[in-house]
PDB file of C-alpha atoms in Angstrom:
ATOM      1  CA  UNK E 222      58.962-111.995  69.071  1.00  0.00           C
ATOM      2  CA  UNK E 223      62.229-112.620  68.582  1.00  0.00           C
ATOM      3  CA  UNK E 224      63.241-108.995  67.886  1.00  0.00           C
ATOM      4  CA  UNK E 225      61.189-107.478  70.840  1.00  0.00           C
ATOM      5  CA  UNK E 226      63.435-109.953  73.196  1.00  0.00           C
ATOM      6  CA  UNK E 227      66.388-108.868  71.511  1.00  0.00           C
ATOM      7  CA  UNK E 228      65.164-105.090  71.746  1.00  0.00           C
ATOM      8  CA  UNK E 229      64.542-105.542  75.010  1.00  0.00           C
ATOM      9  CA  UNK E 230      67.516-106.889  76.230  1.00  0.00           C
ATOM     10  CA  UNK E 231      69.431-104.567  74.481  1.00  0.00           C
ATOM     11  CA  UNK E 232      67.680-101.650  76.318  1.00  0.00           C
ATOM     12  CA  UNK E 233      67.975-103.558  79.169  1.00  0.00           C
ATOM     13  CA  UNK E 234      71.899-103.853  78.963  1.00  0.00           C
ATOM     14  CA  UNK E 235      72.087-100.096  78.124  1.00  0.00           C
ATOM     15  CA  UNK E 236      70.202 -99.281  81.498  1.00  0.00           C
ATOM     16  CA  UNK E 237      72.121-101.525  83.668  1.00  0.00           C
ATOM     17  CA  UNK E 238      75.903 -99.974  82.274  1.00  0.00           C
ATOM     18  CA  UNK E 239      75.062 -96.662  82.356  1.00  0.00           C
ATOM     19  CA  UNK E 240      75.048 -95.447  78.618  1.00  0.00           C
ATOM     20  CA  UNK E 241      70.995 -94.313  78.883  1.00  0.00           C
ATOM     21  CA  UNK E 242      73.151 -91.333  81.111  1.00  0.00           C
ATOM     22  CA  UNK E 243      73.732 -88.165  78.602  1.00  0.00           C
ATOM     23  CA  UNK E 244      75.989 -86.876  81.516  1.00  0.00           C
ATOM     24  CA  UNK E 245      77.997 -89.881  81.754  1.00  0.00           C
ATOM     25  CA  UNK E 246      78.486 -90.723  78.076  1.00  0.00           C
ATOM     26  CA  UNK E 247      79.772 -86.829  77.956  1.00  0.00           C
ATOM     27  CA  UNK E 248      82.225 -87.712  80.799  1.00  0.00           C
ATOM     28  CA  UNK E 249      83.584 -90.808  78.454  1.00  0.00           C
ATOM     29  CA  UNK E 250      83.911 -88.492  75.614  1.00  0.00           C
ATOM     30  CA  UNK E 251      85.843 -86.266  77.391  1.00  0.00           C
ATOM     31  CA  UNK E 252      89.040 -87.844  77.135  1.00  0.00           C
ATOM     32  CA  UNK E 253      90.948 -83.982  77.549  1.00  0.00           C
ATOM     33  CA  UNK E 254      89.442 -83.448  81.212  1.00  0.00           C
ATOM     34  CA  UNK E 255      87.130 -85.163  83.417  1.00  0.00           C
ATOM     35  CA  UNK E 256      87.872 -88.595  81.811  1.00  0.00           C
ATOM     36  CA  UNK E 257      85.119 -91.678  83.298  1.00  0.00           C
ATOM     37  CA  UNK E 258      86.736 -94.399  81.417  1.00  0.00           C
ATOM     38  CA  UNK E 259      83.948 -96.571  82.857  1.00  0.00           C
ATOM     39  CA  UNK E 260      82.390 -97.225  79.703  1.00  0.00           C
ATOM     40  CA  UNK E 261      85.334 -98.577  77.952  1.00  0.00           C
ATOM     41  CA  UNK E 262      83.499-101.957  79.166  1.00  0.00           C
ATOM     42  CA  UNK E 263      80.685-101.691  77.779  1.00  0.00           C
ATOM     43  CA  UNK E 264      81.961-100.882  74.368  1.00  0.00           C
ATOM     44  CA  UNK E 265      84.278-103.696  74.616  1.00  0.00           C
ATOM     45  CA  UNK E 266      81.345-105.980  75.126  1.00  0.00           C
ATOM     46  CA  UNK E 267      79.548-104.868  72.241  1.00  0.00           C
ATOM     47  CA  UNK E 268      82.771-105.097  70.353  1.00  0.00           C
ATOM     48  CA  UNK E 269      82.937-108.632  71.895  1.00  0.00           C
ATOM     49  CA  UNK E 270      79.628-110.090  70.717  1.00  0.00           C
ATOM     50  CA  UNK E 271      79.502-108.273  67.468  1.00  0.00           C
ATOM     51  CA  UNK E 272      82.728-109.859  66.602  1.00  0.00           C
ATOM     52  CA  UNK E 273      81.805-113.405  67.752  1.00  0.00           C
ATOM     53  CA  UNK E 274      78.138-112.869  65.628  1.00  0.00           C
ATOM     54  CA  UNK E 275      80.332-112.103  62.609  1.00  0.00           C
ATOM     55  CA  UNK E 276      82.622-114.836  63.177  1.00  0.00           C
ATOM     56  CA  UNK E 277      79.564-117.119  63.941  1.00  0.00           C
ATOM     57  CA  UNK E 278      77.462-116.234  60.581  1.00  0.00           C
ATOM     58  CA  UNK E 279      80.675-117.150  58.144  1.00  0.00           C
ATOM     59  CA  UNK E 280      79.994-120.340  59.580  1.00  0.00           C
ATOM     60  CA  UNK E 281      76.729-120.838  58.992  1.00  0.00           C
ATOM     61  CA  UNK E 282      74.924-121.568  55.950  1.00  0.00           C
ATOM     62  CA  UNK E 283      71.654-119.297  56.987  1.00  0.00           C
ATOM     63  CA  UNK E 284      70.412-117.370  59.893  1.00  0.00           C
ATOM     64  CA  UNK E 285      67.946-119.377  62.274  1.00  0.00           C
ATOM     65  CA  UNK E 286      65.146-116.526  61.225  1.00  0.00           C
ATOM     66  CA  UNK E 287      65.430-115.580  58.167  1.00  0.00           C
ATOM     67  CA  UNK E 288      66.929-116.168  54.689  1.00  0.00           C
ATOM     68  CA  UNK E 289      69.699-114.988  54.374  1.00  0.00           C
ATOM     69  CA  UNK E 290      72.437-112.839  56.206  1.00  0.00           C
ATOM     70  CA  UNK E 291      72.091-108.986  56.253  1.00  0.00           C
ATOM     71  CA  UNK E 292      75.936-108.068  55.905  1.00  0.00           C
ATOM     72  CA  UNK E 293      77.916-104.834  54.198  1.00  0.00           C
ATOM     73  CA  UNK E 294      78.949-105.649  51.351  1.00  0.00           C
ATOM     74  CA  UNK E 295      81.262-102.406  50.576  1.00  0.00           C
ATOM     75  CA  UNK E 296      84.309-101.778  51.969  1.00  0.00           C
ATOM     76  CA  UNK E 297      84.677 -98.092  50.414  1.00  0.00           C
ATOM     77  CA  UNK E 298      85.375 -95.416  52.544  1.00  0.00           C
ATOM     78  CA  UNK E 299      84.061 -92.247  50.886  1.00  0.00           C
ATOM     79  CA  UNK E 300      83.042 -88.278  51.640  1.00  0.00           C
ATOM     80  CA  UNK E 301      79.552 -89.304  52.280  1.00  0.00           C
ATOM     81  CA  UNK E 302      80.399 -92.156  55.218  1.00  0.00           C
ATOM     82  CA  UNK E 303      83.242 -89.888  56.599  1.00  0.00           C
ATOM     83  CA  UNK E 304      80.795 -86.868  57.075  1.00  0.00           C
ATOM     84  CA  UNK E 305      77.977 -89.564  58.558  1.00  0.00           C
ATOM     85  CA  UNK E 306      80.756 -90.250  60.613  1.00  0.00           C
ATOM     86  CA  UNK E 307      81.652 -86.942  62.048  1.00  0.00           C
ATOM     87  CA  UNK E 308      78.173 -86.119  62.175  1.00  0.00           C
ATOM     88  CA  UNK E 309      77.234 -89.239  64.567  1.00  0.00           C
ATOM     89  CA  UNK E 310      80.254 -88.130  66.799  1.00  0.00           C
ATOM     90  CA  UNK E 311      79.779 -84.637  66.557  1.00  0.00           C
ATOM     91  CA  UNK E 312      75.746 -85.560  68.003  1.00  0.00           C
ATOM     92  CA  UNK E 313      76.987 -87.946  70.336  1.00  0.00           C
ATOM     93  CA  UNK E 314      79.040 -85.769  72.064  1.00  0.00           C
ATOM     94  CA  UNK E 315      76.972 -82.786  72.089  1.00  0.00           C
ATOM     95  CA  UNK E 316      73.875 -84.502  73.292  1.00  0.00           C
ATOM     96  CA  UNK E 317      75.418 -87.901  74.989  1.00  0.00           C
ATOM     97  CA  UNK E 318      72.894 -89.863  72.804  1.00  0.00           C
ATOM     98  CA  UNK E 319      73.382 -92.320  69.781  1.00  0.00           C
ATOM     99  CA  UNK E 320      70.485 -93.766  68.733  1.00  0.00           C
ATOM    100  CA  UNK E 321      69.717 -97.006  70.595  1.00  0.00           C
ATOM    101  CA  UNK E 322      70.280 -95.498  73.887  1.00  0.00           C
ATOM    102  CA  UNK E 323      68.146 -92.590  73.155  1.00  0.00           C
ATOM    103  CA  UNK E 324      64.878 -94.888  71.930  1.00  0.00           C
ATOM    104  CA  UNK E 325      65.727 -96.969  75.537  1.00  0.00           C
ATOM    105  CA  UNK E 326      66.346 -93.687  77.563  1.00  0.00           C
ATOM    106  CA  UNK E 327      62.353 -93.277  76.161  1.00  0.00           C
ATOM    107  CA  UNK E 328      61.344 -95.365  78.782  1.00  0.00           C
ATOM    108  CA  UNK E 329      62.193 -92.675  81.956  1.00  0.00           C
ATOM    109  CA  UNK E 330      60.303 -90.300  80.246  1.00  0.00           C
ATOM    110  CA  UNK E 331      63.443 -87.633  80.111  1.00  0.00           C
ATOM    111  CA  UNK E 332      62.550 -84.728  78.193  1.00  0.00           C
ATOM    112  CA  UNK E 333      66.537 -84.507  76.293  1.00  0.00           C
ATOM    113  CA  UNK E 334      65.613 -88.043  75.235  1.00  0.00           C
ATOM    114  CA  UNK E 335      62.388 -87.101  73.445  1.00  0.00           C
ATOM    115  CA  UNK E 336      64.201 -83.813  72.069  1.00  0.00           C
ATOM    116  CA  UNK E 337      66.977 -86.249  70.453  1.00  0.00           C
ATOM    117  CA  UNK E 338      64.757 -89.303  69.352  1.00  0.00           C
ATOM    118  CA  UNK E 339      62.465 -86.294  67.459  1.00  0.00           C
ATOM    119  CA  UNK E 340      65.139 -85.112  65.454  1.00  0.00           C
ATOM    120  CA  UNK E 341      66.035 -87.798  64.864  1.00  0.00           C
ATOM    121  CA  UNK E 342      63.211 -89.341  63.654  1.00  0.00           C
ATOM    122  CA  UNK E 343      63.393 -85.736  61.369  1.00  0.00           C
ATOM    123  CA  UNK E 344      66.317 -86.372  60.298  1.00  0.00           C
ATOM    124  CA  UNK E 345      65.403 -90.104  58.870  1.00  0.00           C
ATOM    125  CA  UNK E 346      62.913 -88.843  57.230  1.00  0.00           C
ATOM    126  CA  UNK E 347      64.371 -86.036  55.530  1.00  0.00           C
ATOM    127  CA  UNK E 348      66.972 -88.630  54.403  1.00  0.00           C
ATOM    128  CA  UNK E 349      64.423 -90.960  53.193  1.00  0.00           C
ATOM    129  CA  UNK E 350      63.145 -87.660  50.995  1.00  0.00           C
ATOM    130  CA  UNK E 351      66.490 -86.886  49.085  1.00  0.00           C
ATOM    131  CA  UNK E 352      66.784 -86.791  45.890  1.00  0.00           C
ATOM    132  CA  UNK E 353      68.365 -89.786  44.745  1.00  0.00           C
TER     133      UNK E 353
END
């Protein structure tokens, strides 16, 4: 229960600023022209909370719903996380989805939405079947 309220607040919060907008997300991106530096809020937010959680679970001893905290552990930066990187960004800005918005932007029923949470779902799954 506790992760469907957080889901759905977090889709919720995605609506309401803007980001389940391909068009608009493309219009932040496009810091060389037609800058909307609109979302620059909304990523400071997230910034915002995600650094008071982090700064919240060093103080506790154990999350309130499960065992133990879910952290990185590695602070390598190697080829494969740099080309994860530029892929994300690279997707991003070509389609004006990252994942979370795209599952939320599921709920208006756009077709780019279902195009982008497809592949993506592809994608995982061709991941998940690598050789390792």
């Amino acid at each position: 229960m506790a992760a469907l309220a957080a889901g759905l607040l977090f889709g919720l919060g995605l609506a309401l600023s803007g980001m389940l907008d391909p068009a608009r997300v493309r219009g932040f991106l496009d810091i060389g022209g037609a800058w909307d530096p609109s979302l620059v809020f909304v990523l400071g937010g997230a910034v915002s909370v995600s650094a008071l959680g982090y700064a919240l679970s060093r103080r506790l001893a154990r999350p309130a719903l499960a065992e133990t905290f879910d952290l990185p552990t590695s602070r390598r930066i190697d080829g494969p996380l740099v080309l994860g990187a530029a892929l994300f960004g690279i997707g991003w800005g070509l389609s004006g989805f990252c994942p979370g918005p795209a599952v939320a932007a599921l709920s208006t029923g756009a077709a780019p939405a279902l195009v982008f949470v497809a592949a993506m779902l592809v994608g995982m799954a061709a991941h998940a079947l690598r050789p390792r």
